[in-house]
mmCIF file of C-alpha atoms and ligand atoms in Angstrom:
data_model
loop_
_atom_site.group_PDB
_atom_site.id
_atom_site.type_symbol
_atom_site.label_atom_id
_atom_site.label_comp_id
_atom_site.label_asym_id
_atom_site.label_seq_id
_atom_site.Cartn_x
_atom_site.Cartn_y
_atom_site.Cartn_z
ATOM 1 C CA UNK A 1 -12.626 -31.119 46.569
ATOM 2 C CA UNK A 2 -13.190 -27.918 44.662
ATOM 3 C CA UNK A 3 -16.804 -26.889 45.016
ATOM 4 C CA UNK A 4 -16.944 -24.700 41.957
ATOM 5 C CA UNK A 5 -16.952 -25.255 38.232
ATOM 6 C CA UNK A 6 -13.680 -25.937 36.513
ATOM 7 C CA UNK A 7 -12.179 -22.965 34.711
ATOM 8 C CA UNK A 8 -11.961 -22.732 30.993
ATOM 9 C CA UNK A 9 -15.508 -23.757 30.123
ATOM 10 C CA UNK A 10 -16.495 -20.235 29.243
ATOM 11 C CA UNK A 11 -14.344 -17.450 28.012
ATOM 12 C CA UNK A 12 -13.820 -14.481 30.273
ATOM 13 C CA UNK A 13 -15.505 -12.244 27.685
ATOM 14 C CA UNK A 14 -18.649 -14.373 27.667
ATOM 15 C CA UNK A 15 -18.664 -14.327 31.418
ATOM 16 C CA UNK A 16 -18.234 -10.590 31.531
ATOM 17 C CA UNK A 17 -21.374 -10.258 29.392
ATOM 18 C CA UNK A 18 -23.409 -12.535 31.608
ATOM 19 C CA UNK A 19 -22.125 -10.730 34.671
ATOM 20 C CA UNK A 20 -23.283 -7.373 33.330
ATOM 21 C CA UNK A 21 -26.732 -8.821 32.711
ATOM 22 C CA UNK A 22 -27.079 -10.150 36.237
ATOM 23 C CA UNK A 23 -29.401 -7.952 38.315
ATOM 24 C CA UNK A 24 -27.663 -6.299 41.249
ATOM 25 C CA UNK A 25 -29.039 -7.446 44.576
ATOM 26 C CA UNK A 26 -27.499 -8.056 47.986
ATOM 27 C CA UNK A 27 -27.547 -11.796 47.256
ATOM 28 C CA UNK A 28 -25.399 -11.469 44.177
ATOM 29 C CA UNK A 29 -23.714 -8.186 44.915
ATOM 30 C CA UNK A 30 -20.441 -9.857 43.995
ATOM 31 C CA UNK A 31 -21.493 -10.104 40.358
ATOM 32 C CA UNK A 32 -23.041 -6.651 39.954
ATOM 33 C CA UNK A 33 -21.614 -4.674 37.061
ATOM 34 C CA UNK A 34 -18.563 -2.710 38.074
ATOM 35 C CA UNK A 35 -18.162 -4.427 41.414
ATOM 36 C CA UNK A 36 -14.506 -4.831 42.347
ATOM 37 C CA UNK A 37 -13.199 -6.824 45.293
ATOM 38 C CA UNK A 38 -11.237 -4.738 47.790
ATOM 39 C CA UNK A 39 -9.675 -7.564 49.727
ATOM 40 C CA UNK A 40 -8.098 -10.932 49.023
ATOM 41 C CA UNK A 41 -10.921 -12.815 50.678
ATOM 42 C CA UNK A 42 -13.548 -10.936 48.679
ATOM 43 C CA UNK A 43 -11.733 -11.875 45.486
ATOM 44 C CA UNK A 44 -11.450 -15.554 46.399
ATOM 45 C CA UNK A 45 -13.410 -18.134 44.388
ATOM 46 C CA UNK A 46 -15.940 -20.292 46.247
ATOM 47 C CA UNK A 47 -14.386 -23.414 47.720
ATOM 48 C CA UNK A 48 -10.936 -21.841 47.954
ATOM 49 C CA UNK A 49 -9.420 -20.167 51.016
ATOM 50 C CA UNK A 50 -6.627 -17.644 51.247
ATOM 51 C CA UNK A 51 -4.860 -17.618 54.581
ATOM 52 C CA UNK A 52 -2.159 -16.061 56.702
ATOM 53 C CA UNK A 53 0.014 -17.122 59.587
ATOM 54 C CA UNK A 54 -1.083 -15.324 62.756
ATOM 55 C CA UNK A 55 1.985 -13.632 64.228
ATOM 56 C CA UNK A 56 3.046 -14.475 67.773
ATOM 57 C CA UNK A 57 5.584 -16.470 69.771
ATOM 58 C CA UNK A 58 8.802 -17.689 68.118
ATOM 59 C CA UNK A 59 11.082 -14.912 66.908
ATOM 60 C CA UNK A 60 8.548 -12.287 67.954
ATOM 61 C CA UNK A 61 9.481 -12.910 71.579
ATOM 62 C CA UNK A 62 12.901 -11.365 70.934
ATOM 63 C CA UNK A 63 11.549 -8.319 69.131
ATOM 64 C CA UNK A 64 10.988 -4.857 70.594
ATOM 65 C CA UNK A 65 7.210 -4.959 70.127
ATOM 66 C CA UNK A 66 4.367 -6.533 72.089
ATOM 67 C CA UNK A 67 2.970 -9.907 71.028
ATOM 68 C CA UNK A 68 1.425 -8.945 67.648
ATOM 69 C CA UNK A 69 -1.895 -10.764 67.425
ATOM 70 C CA UNK A 70 -3.343 -9.767 70.805
ATOM 71 C CA UNK A 71 -2.029 -6.198 70.701
ATOM 72 C CA UNK A 72 -1.872 -4.730 67.195
ATOM 73 C CA UNK A 73 -5.415 -3.618 66.342
ATOM 74 C CA UNK A 74 -4.703 -2.663 62.766
ATOM 75 C CA UNK A 75 -3.020 -6.020 62.196
ATOM 76 C CA UNK A 76 -5.976 -7.929 63.685
ATOM 77 C CA UNK A 77 -8.364 -5.936 61.553
ATOM 78 C CA UNK A 78 -6.470 -6.923 58.408
ATOM 79 C CA UNK A 79 -6.260 -10.596 59.416
ATOM 80 C CA UNK A 80 -10.060 -10.589 59.590
ATOM 81 C CA UNK A 81 -10.666 -8.491 56.505
ATOM 82 C CA UNK A 82 -8.182 -10.005 54.063
ATOM 83 C CA UNK A 83 -8.146 -13.713 54.906
ATOM 84 C CA UNK A 84 -10.490 -16.688 55.044
ATOM 85 C CA UNK A 85 -8.033 -19.021 56.792
ATOM 86 C CA UNK A 86 -5.555 -18.602 59.651
ATOM 87 C CA UNK A 87 -2.579 -20.644 60.861
ATOM 88 C CA UNK A 88 -0.997 -20.087 64.273
ATOM 89 C CA UNK A 89 2.606 -19.163 63.446
ATOM 90 C CA UNK A 90 3.992 -20.638 66.679
ATOM 91 C CA UNK A 91 1.147 -20.835 69.171
ATOM 92 C CA UNK A 92 0.326 -24.540 68.643
ATOM 93 C CA UNK A 93 3.931 -25.728 68.482
ATOM 94 C CA UNK A 94 5.054 -28.014 71.285
ATOM 95 C CA UNK A 95 7.231 -25.487 73.139
ATOM 96 C CA UNK A 96 4.320 -23.045 73.356
ATOM 97 C CA UNK A 97 1.304 -25.220 73.916
ATOM 98 C CA UNK A 98 3.014 -27.873 76.085
ATOM 99 C CA UNK A 99 5.761 -26.002 77.970
ATOM 100 C CA UNK A 100 6.067 -28.459 80.894
ATOM 101 C CA UNK A 101 5.353 -32.190 81.094
ATOM 102 C CA UNK A 102 2.021 -31.682 82.806
ATOM 103 C CA UNK A 103 1.264 -28.135 81.711
ATOM 104 C CA UNK A 104 -0.558 -27.034 78.578
ATOM 105 C CA UNK A 105 -0.865 -23.363 77.674
ATOM 106 C CA UNK A 106 -3.872 -23.104 75.415
ATOM 107 C CA UNK A 107 -4.498 -19.357 75.824
ATOM 108 C CA UNK A 108 -2.904 -17.983 72.629
ATOM 109 C CA UNK A 109 -4.126 -20.882 70.460
ATOM 110 C CA UNK A 110 -7.645 -20.615 71.885
ATOM 111 C CA UNK A 111 -7.673 -16.912 71.036
ATOM 112 C CA UNK A 112 -6.848 -17.633 67.383
ATOM 113 C CA UNK A 113 -9.448 -20.400 67.060
ATOM 114 C CA UNK A 114 -12.083 -18.141 68.630
ATOM 115 C CA UNK A 115 -11.164 -15.230 66.343
ATOM 116 C CA UNK A 116 -11.428 -17.532 63.326
ATOM 117 C CA UNK A 117 -14.926 -18.642 64.345
ATOM 118 C CA UNK A 118 -15.992 -15.031 64.858
ATOM 119 C CA UNK A 119 -14.737 -14.092 61.396
ATOM 120 C CA UNK A 120 -15.862 -17.177 59.521
ATOM 121 C CA UNK A 121 -12.325 -18.360 58.852
ATOM 122 C CA UNK A 122 -10.825 -21.819 58.524
ATOM 123 C CA UNK A 123 -7.933 -22.858 60.773
ATOM 124 C CA UNK A 124 -4.831 -24.861 59.879
ATOM 125 C CA UNK A 125 -3.292 -26.539 62.929
ATOM 126 C CA UNK A 126 0.523 -26.442 62.990
ATOM 127 C CA UNK A 127 2.101 -28.829 64.071
ATOM 128 C CA UNK A 128 2.191 -32.152 65.973
ATOM 129 C CA UNK A 129 5.401 -33.970 65.036
ATOM 130 C CA UNK A 130 8.529 -31.913 64.252
ATOM 131 C CA UNK A 131 12.227 -31.818 65.029
ATOM 132 C CA UNK A 132 12.180 -28.108 65.906
ATOM 133 C CA UNK A 133 10.652 -25.865 68.600
ATOM 134 C CA UNK A 134 10.183 -28.706 71.032
ATOM 135 C CA UNK A 135 10.388 -27.978 74.781
ATOM 136 C CA UNK A 136 13.588 -28.743 76.715
ATOM 137 C CA UNK A 137 11.797 -31.158 78.987
ATOM 138 C CA UNK A 138 11.026 -33.316 75.947
ATOM 139 C CA UNK A 139 14.307 -33.041 74.032
ATOM 140 C CA UNK A 140 16.486 -33.393 77.154
ATOM 141 C CA UNK A 141 14.205 -35.813 78.988
ATOM 142 C CA UNK A 142 15.409 -39.310 79.757
ATOM 143 C CA UNK A 143 12.335 -41.170 78.597
ATOM 144 C CA UNK A 144 11.974 -44.795 77.591
ATOM 145 C CA UNK A 145 10.461 -45.517 74.150
ATOM 146 C CA UNK A 146 7.215 -46.575 75.842
ATOM 147 C CA UNK A 147 7.069 -43.316 77.753
ATOM 148 C CA UNK A 148 7.751 -41.252 74.624
ATOM 149 C CA UNK A 149 4.990 -43.029 72.749
ATOM 150 C CA UNK A 150 2.577 -42.238 75.534
ATOM 151 C CA UNK A 151 3.749 -38.612 75.607
ATOM 152 C CA UNK A 152 3.118 -38.175 71.870
ATOM 153 C CA UNK A 153 -0.233 -39.938 71.943
ATOM 154 C CA UNK A 154 -1.431 -37.931 74.949
ATOM 155 C CA UNK A 155 -0.277 -34.670 73.358
ATOM 156 C CA UNK A 156 -2.100 -35.401 70.122
ATOM 157 C CA UNK A 157 -5.261 -36.546 71.899
ATOM 158 C CA UNK A 158 -5.221 -33.486 74.150
ATOM 159 C CA UNK A 159 -4.419 -30.784 71.584
ATOM 160 C CA UNK A 160 -6.317 -32.186 68.595
ATOM 161 C CA UNK A 161 -9.208 -33.230 70.836
ATOM 162 C CA UNK A 162 -9.507 -29.741 72.303
ATOM 163 C CA UNK A 163 -10.011 -28.185 68.863
ATOM 164 C CA UNK A 164 -11.905 -31.068 67.282
ATOM 165 C CA UNK A 165 -14.422 -29.737 64.775
ATOM 166 C CA UNK A 166 -12.715 -26.343 64.683
ATOM 167 C CA UNK A 167 -9.572 -27.158 62.707
ATOM 168 C CA UNK A 168 -9.884 -27.933 59.021
ATOM 169 C CA UNK A 169 -6.367 -29.128 58.272
ATOM 170 C CA UNK A 170 -3.610 -30.351 60.599
ATOM 171 C CA UNK A 171 0.064 -30.406 59.715
ATOM 172 C CA UNK A 172 0.552 -33.715 61.503
ATOM 173 C CA UNK A 173 4.145 -34.289 60.405
ATOM 174 C CA UNK A 174 6.364 -31.324 59.601
ATOM 175 C CA UNK A 175 9.703 -31.506 57.776
ATOM 176 C CA UNK A 176 10.410 -35.189 58.433
ATOM 177 C CA UNK A 177 12.766 -35.588 55.434
ATOM 178 C CA UNK A 178 16.067 -33.834 54.744
ATOM 179 C CA UNK A 179 17.094 -32.378 51.387
ATOM 180 C CA UNK A 180 18.375 -35.733 50.144
ATOM 181 C CA UNK A 181 15.066 -37.428 50.865
ATOM 182 C CA UNK A 182 16.268 -39.254 53.988
ATOM 183 C CA UNK A 183 14.137 -39.340 57.106
ATOM 184 C CA UNK A 184 15.558 -37.053 59.777
ATOM 185 C CA UNK A 185 16.441 -40.054 61.919
ATOM 186 C CA UNK A 186 18.802 -38.194 64.238
ATOM 187 C CA UNK A 187 17.159 -34.745 64.499
ATOM 188 C CA UNK A 188 13.556 -35.856 64.923
ATOM 189 C CA UNK A 189 13.173 -37.243 68.443
ATOM 190 C CA UNK A 190 10.146 -39.338 67.538
ATOM 191 C CA UNK A 191 11.691 -41.071 64.541
ATOM 192 C CA UNK A 192 15.029 -41.447 66.303
ATOM 193 C CA UNK A 193 13.645 -43.013 69.463
ATOM 194 C CA UNK A 194 10.598 -44.835 68.121
ATOM 195 C CA UNK A 195 11.415 -45.638 64.495
ATOM 196 C CA UNK A 196 9.564 -44.563 61.333
ATOM 197 C CA UNK A 197 6.422 -46.505 62.292
ATOM 198 C CA UNK A 198 5.570 -43.668 64.676
ATOM 199 C CA UNK A 199 4.620 -41.507 61.682
ATOM 200 C CA UNK A 200 1.629 -43.726 60.858
ATOM 201 C CA UNK A 201 0.653 -43.794 64.533
ATOM 202 C CA UNK A 202 0.669 -39.990 64.693
ATOM 203 C CA UNK A 203 -1.761 -39.832 61.758
ATOM 204 C CA UNK A 204 -3.982 -42.520 63.290
ATOM 205 C CA UNK A 205 -4.107 -40.802 66.677
ATOM 206 C CA UNK A 206 -4.863 -37.446 65.082
ATOM 207 C CA UNK A 207 -7.664 -38.984 63.060
ATOM 208 C CA UNK A 208 -9.127 -40.619 66.173
ATOM 209 C CA UNK A 209 -9.053 -37.291 67.999
ATOM 210 C CA UNK A 210 -10.711 -35.371 65.142
ATOM 211 C CA UNK A 211 -12.160 -37.534 62.358
ATOM 212 C CA UNK A 212 -13.204 -34.463 60.343
ATOM 213 C CA UNK A 213 -9.833 -32.743 60.064
ATOM 214 C CA UNK A 214 -7.727 -33.276 56.936
ATOM 215 C CA UNK A 215 -4.294 -34.593 57.882
ATOM 216 C CA UNK A 216 -1.174 -33.353 56.070
ATOM 217 C CA UNK A 217 2.512 -33.860 55.566
ATOM 218 C CA UNK A 218 4.086 -30.388 55.317
ATOM 219 C CA UNK A 219 7.586 -29.347 54.232
ATOM 220 C CA UNK A 220 9.794 -26.755 52.545
ATOM 221 C CA UNK A 221 11.925 -27.457 49.491
ATOM 222 C CA UNK A 222 9.230 -29.766 48.082
ATOM 223 C CA UNK A 223 7.790 -27.322 45.569
ATOM 224 C CA UNK A 224 9.580 -29.114 42.732
ATOM 225 C CA UNK A 225 9.879 -32.738 41.756
ATOM 226 C CA UNK A 226 13.099 -33.603 43.581
ATOM 227 C CA UNK A 227 14.616 -36.090 46.030
ATOM 228 C CA UNK A 228 12.641 -34.739 48.976
ATOM 229 C CA UNK A 229 9.247 -34.591 47.281
ATOM 230 C CA UNK A 230 9.921 -38.034 45.758
ATOM 231 C CA UNK A 231 10.478 -39.357 49.289
ATOM 232 C CA UNK A 232 7.075 -37.992 50.337
ATOM 233 C CA UNK A 233 5.466 -39.433 47.244
ATOM 234 C CA UNK A 234 6.748 -42.918 48.048
ATOM 235 C CA UNK A 235 6.003 -42.736 51.763
ATOM 236 C CA UNK A 236 2.448 -41.513 51.232
ATOM 237 C CA UNK A 237 1.785 -44.275 48.694
ATOM 238 C CA UNK A 238 2.929 -46.837 51.256
ATOM 239 C CA UNK A 239 0.914 -45.321 54.071
ATOM 240 C CA UNK A 240 -2.240 -45.124 51.986
ATOM 241 C CA UNK A 241 -1.804 -48.750 50.908
ATOM 242 C CA UNK A 242 -1.701 -49.587 54.633
ATOM 243 C CA UNK A 243 -4.903 -47.638 55.280
ATOM 244 C CA UNK A 244 -3.231 -44.848 57.271
ATOM 245 C CA UNK A 245 -5.438 -41.713 57.322
ATOM 246 C CA UNK A 246 -3.243 -39.336 55.304
ATOM 247 C CA UNK A 247 -5.293 -36.725 53.437
ATOM 248 C CA UNK A 248 -2.856 -34.193 52.139
ATOM 249 C CA UNK A 249 0.544 -33.019 51.088
ATOM 250 C CA UNK A 250 1.420 -29.365 51.501
ATOM 251 C CA UNK A 251 4.250 -27.218 50.246
ATOM 252 C CA UNK A 252 5.389 -24.438 52.544
ATOM 253 C CA UNK A 253 6.700 -22.195 49.771
ATOM 254 C CA UNK A 254 9.527 -20.295 51.451
ATOM 255 C CA UNK A 255 11.000 -18.928 48.240
ATOM 256 C CA UNK A 256 13.903 -16.671 47.437
ATOM 257 C CA UNK A 257 14.183 -14.819 44.143
ATOM 258 C CA UNK A 258 17.841 -15.918 44.291
ATOM 259 C CA UNK A 259 16.955 -19.465 43.275
ATOM 260 C CA UNK A 260 14.413 -18.897 40.505
ATOM 261 C CA UNK A 261 10.781 -19.968 40.392
ATOM 262 C CA UNK A 262 10.002 -23.696 40.809
ATOM 263 C CA UNK A 263 8.528 -24.099 37.335
ATOM 264 C CA UNK A 264 7.375 -27.680 37.919
ATOM 265 C CA UNK A 265 5.285 -26.756 40.981
ATOM 266 C CA UNK A 266 1.974 -27.478 39.279
ATOM 267 C CA UNK A 267 3.193 -30.813 37.888
ATOM 268 C CA UNK A 268 4.428 -31.745 41.352
ATOM 269 C CA UNK A 269 1.116 -30.853 43.033
ATOM 270 C CA UNK A 270 -0.713 -32.761 40.315
ATOM 271 C CA UNK A 271 1.130 -36.001 40.989
ATOM 272 C CA UNK A 272 0.081 -35.824 44.665
ATOM 273 C CA UNK A 273 -3.434 -34.886 43.614
ATOM 274 C CA UNK A 274 -3.456 -38.014 41.445
ATOM 275 C CA UNK A 275 -2.808 -40.089 44.602
ATOM 276 C CA UNK A 276 -6.208 -38.896 45.781
ATOM 277 C CA UNK A 277 -4.748 -36.292 48.121
ATOM 278 C CA UNK A 278 -5.578 -32.727 48.965
ATOM 279 C CA UNK A 279 -2.708 -30.372 48.329
ATOM 280 C CA UNK A 280 -2.144 -26.964 49.904
ATOM 281 C CA UNK A 281 0.219 -24.029 50.014
ATOM 282 C CA UNK A 282 0.879 -23.341 53.668
ATOM 283 C CA UNK A 283 3.679 -20.825 54.255
ATOM 284 C CA UNK A 284 4.316 -18.773 51.148
ATOM 285 C CA UNK A 285 6.782 -15.918 51.292
ATOM 286 C CA UNK A 286 9.209 -14.646 48.670
ATOM 287 C CA UNK A 287 12.365 -13.075 50.029
ATOM 288 C CA UNK A 288 14.869 -11.023 48.104
ATOM 289 C CA UNK A 289 18.473 -9.960 48.592
ATOM 290 C CA UNK A 290 18.743 -6.641 50.404
ATOM 291 C CA UNK A 291 22.414 -6.287 51.362
ATOM 292 C CA UNK A 292 23.304 -3.765 54.072
ATOM 293 C CA UNK A 293 19.702 -2.819 54.700
ATOM 294 C CA UNK A 294 18.964 -1.815 51.072
ATOM 295 C CA UNK A 295 15.387 -0.989 50.083
ATOM 296 C CA UNK A 296 13.760 -3.189 47.416
ATOM 297 C CA UNK A 297 13.888 -1.741 43.902
ATOM 298 C CA UNK A 298 10.778 -1.585 41.699
ATOM 299 C CA UNK A 299 12.361 -4.336 39.572
ATOM 300 C CA UNK A 300 12.772 -6.598 42.601
ATOM 301 C CA UNK A 301 9.173 -5.987 43.628
ATOM 302 C CA UNK A 302 7.967 -6.747 40.103
ATOM 303 C CA UNK A 303 9.849 -10.053 40.057
ATOM 304 C CA UNK A 304 8.472 -10.911 43.487
ATOM 305 C CA UNK A 305 4.937 -10.226 42.271
ATOM 306 C CA UNK A 306 5.370 -12.772 39.473
ATOM 307 C CA UNK A 307 6.502 -15.404 41.989
ATOM 308 C CA UNK A 308 3.415 -14.863 44.153
ATOM 309 C CA UNK A 309 1.165 -14.885 41.118
ATOM 310 C CA UNK A 310 2.634 -18.033 39.582
ATOM 311 C CA UNK A 311 2.479 -19.859 42.901
ATOM 312 C CA UNK A 312 -1.181 -18.998 43.278
ATOM 313 C CA UNK A 313 -1.944 -19.893 39.654
ATOM 314 C CA UNK A 314 -0.341 -23.315 40.116
ATOM 315 C CA UNK A 315 -2.500 -24.052 43.161
ATOM 316 C CA UNK A 316 -5.670 -22.744 41.489
ATOM 317 C CA UNK A 317 -4.990 -25.004 38.502
ATOM 318 C CA UNK A 318 -4.837 -28.181 40.606
ATOM 319 C CA UNK A 319 -8.187 -29.789 41.357
ATOM 320 C CA UNK A 320 -7.812 -30.301 45.116
ATOM 321 C CA UNK A 321 -5.453 -27.459 45.993
ATOM 322 C CA UNK A 322 -8.014 -25.401 47.914
ATOM 323 C CA UNK A 323 -6.004 -23.714 50.651
ATOM 324 C CA UNK A 324 -3.374 -21.051 49.978
ATOM 325 C CA UNK A 325 -1.646 -19.503 52.982
ATOM 326 C CA UNK A 326 0.918 -16.710 53.267
ATOM 327 C CA UNK A 327 3.480 -16.924 56.074
ATOM 328 C CA UNK A 328 2.474 -13.497 57.245
ATOM 329 C CA UNK A 329 1.276 -10.620 55.090
ATOM 330 C CA UNK A 330 3.293 -7.686 56.420
ATOM 331 C CA UNK A 331 7.042 -7.146 56.673
ATOM 332 C CA UNK A 332 6.368 -5.696 60.124
ATOM 333 C CA UNK A 333 6.223 -9.225 61.545
ATOM 334 C CA UNK A 334 8.005 -11.386 58.978
ATOM 335 C CA UNK A 335 10.401 -14.038 60.236
ATOM 336 C CA UNK A 336 12.603 -13.625 57.140
ATOM 337 C CA UNK A 337 15.064 -10.867 58.160
ATOM 338 C CA UNK A 338 15.614 -12.650 61.482
ATOM 339 C CA UNK A 339 16.438 -16.017 59.897
ATOM 340 C CA UNK A 340 17.973 -14.912 56.572
ATOM 341 C CA UNK A 341 20.470 -12.073 57.074
ATOM 342 C CA UNK A 342 20.552 -9.499 54.285
ATOM 343 C CA UNK A 343 17.270 -10.775 52.874
ATOM 344 C CA UNK A 344 13.784 -9.411 53.407
ATOM 345 C CA UNK A 345 10.719 -7.687 52.013
ATOM 346 C CA UNK A 346 9.264 -11.184 51.667
ATOM 347 C CA UNK A 347 5.581 -10.457 52.271
ATOM 348 C CA UNK A 348 2.892 -8.688 50.243
ATOM 349 C CA UNK A 349 2.611 -5.571 52.435
ATOM 350 C CA UNK A 350 5.207 -3.168 53.804
ATOM 351 C CA UNK A 351 5.729 -2.603 57.512
ATOM 352 C CA UNK A 352 3.124 0.168 57.224
ATOM 353 C CA UNK A 353 0.625 -2.236 55.630
ATOM 354 C CA UNK A 354 0.930 -0.651 52.200
ATOM 355 C CA UNK A 355 0.197 -2.993 49.313
ATOM 356 C CA UNK A 356 3.171 -4.106 47.223
ATOM 357 C CA UNK A 357 2.799 -5.219 43.583
ATOM 358 C CA UNK A 358 2.701 -8.786 44.960
ATOM 359 C CA UNK A 359 -0.536 -7.988 46.796
ATOM 360 C CA UNK A 360 -2.131 -6.621 43.627
ATOM 361 C CA UNK A 361 -1.026 -9.680 41.642
ATOM 362 C CA UNK A 362 -2.720 -11.991 44.166
ATOM 363 C CA UNK A 363 -5.900 -9.916 44.180
ATOM 364 C CA UNK A 364 -6.114 -9.875 40.384
ATOM 365 C CA UNK A 365 -5.350 -13.582 40.054
ATOM 366 C CA UNK A 366 -7.933 -14.574 42.633
ATOM 367 C CA UNK A 367 -10.515 -12.321 41.059
ATOM 368 C CA UNK A 368 -9.891 -13.716 37.575
ATOM 369 C CA UNK A 369 -10.350 -17.254 38.958
ATOM 370 C CA UNK A 370 -13.512 -16.197 40.798
ATOM 371 C CA UNK A 371 -15.024 -14.736 37.643
ATOM 372 C CA UNK A 372 -13.993 -17.671 35.474
ATOM 373 C CA UNK A 373 -15.598 -20.173 37.838
ATOM 374 C CA UNK A 374 -19.017 -18.595 38.294
HETATM 375 C C1 LIG B 1 8.945 -19.976 61.999
HETATM 376 C C2 LIG B 1 8.222 -18.800 62.638
HETATM 377 O O1 LIG B 1 7.750 -17.946 61.618
HETATM 378 C C3 LIG B 1 9.141 -18.052 63.564
HETATM 379 O O2 LIG B 1 8.409 -17.090 64.300
HETATM 380 C C4 LIG B 1 9.831 -19.010 64.531
HETATM 381 O O3 LIG B 1 10.777 -18.292 65.317
HETATM 382 C C5 LIG B 1 10.515 -20.140 63.778
HETATM 383 O O4 LIG B 1 9.568 -20.795 62.965
HETATM 384 N N1 LIG B 1 8.732 -23.835 58.603
HETATM 385 C C6 LIG B 1 7.679 -23.974 59.476
HETATM 386 C C7 LIG B 1 7.302 -22.857 60.351
HETATM 387 O O5 LIG B 1 6.997 -25.014 59.460
HETATM 388 O O6 LIG B 1 6.764 -23.283 61.563
HETATM 389 C C8 LIG B 1 8.459 -21.894 60.588
HETATM 390 O O7 LIG B 1 7.970 -20.767 61.319
HETATM 391 C C9 LIG B 1 9.085 -21.488 59.277
HETATM 392 C C10 LIG B 1 9.608 -22.687 58.528
#
């Protein structure tokens, strides 16, 4: 629930006057005349968090640089300074955290959770049930349905239980529908071997392991009202009617300027909000076409900035959309050029951590919301 006043009650001009009249003191330094936020987290309205994926594992393992989060001091400094929420990019996925049947590797995930506590940041846990980045032993294992059920339940109890009280939102189920709105019954080992009922069990087990965490369905290609988001809408209605502890629906937001902006994003978030759910933006990036290693043009960067801004505005406008996460903030570590050939420049900072217009558009939009909601 948003913990600040709804926008639009006072005009910005009226607010600006009251802000100038407020006495400057450390307690309300944020409203002193002339004060300007320097970072995204400083600009963020109360009750809203702006987050980033924390780079490590996954495609980074094939890159010619050391594991980013533990090693890149400037990067770590910016994660702390700019963001009020963090999401492990790969470090809590099955293949990293549970590499062998009886072996868990909590080191990298622990380091992120500890860093978040030190810097007063929320954590989004990612992810517990997915068709991708599962370990060989699981995908190639010859397990009976009973054994697989036990494996999933034990994994959830172990991982969620370890971080209970320290994770605000869990992506319990990731990408369970395909583009036509059909459950991924062949790709997703859990649904394939155990049937769709396992989805409700995963939410129940997660809730038992951490009753305070908000539990989400998360996917890409669900920014608009379409077959896939309709499938989520129906499934979540059913699950809620059955008393399954589902709290949220989140849109990843892996956009390309090639396909245009999803203009019905806000309307889509609002229909999930109306089901009594939290909504969230969890993995925003906006890639562009850069054939043969081309540099982005100022026009491309300007278009990208509008995508970031409109995405943020849509979330800010929806009552219970309180968490807005970028899938990385610097091109230095972005997954985009690795997964989408001839596309790139998808984040808000260059490889040298210089701000792009997209960064400025986020800062201004957050700050306007912060001022309007005081
Ligand atoms: C990506 C990571 O960014 C890469 O490092 C990794 O190699 C592959 O996965 N949807 C998700 C994320 O839910 O977990 C994916 O992250 C991007 C798409």
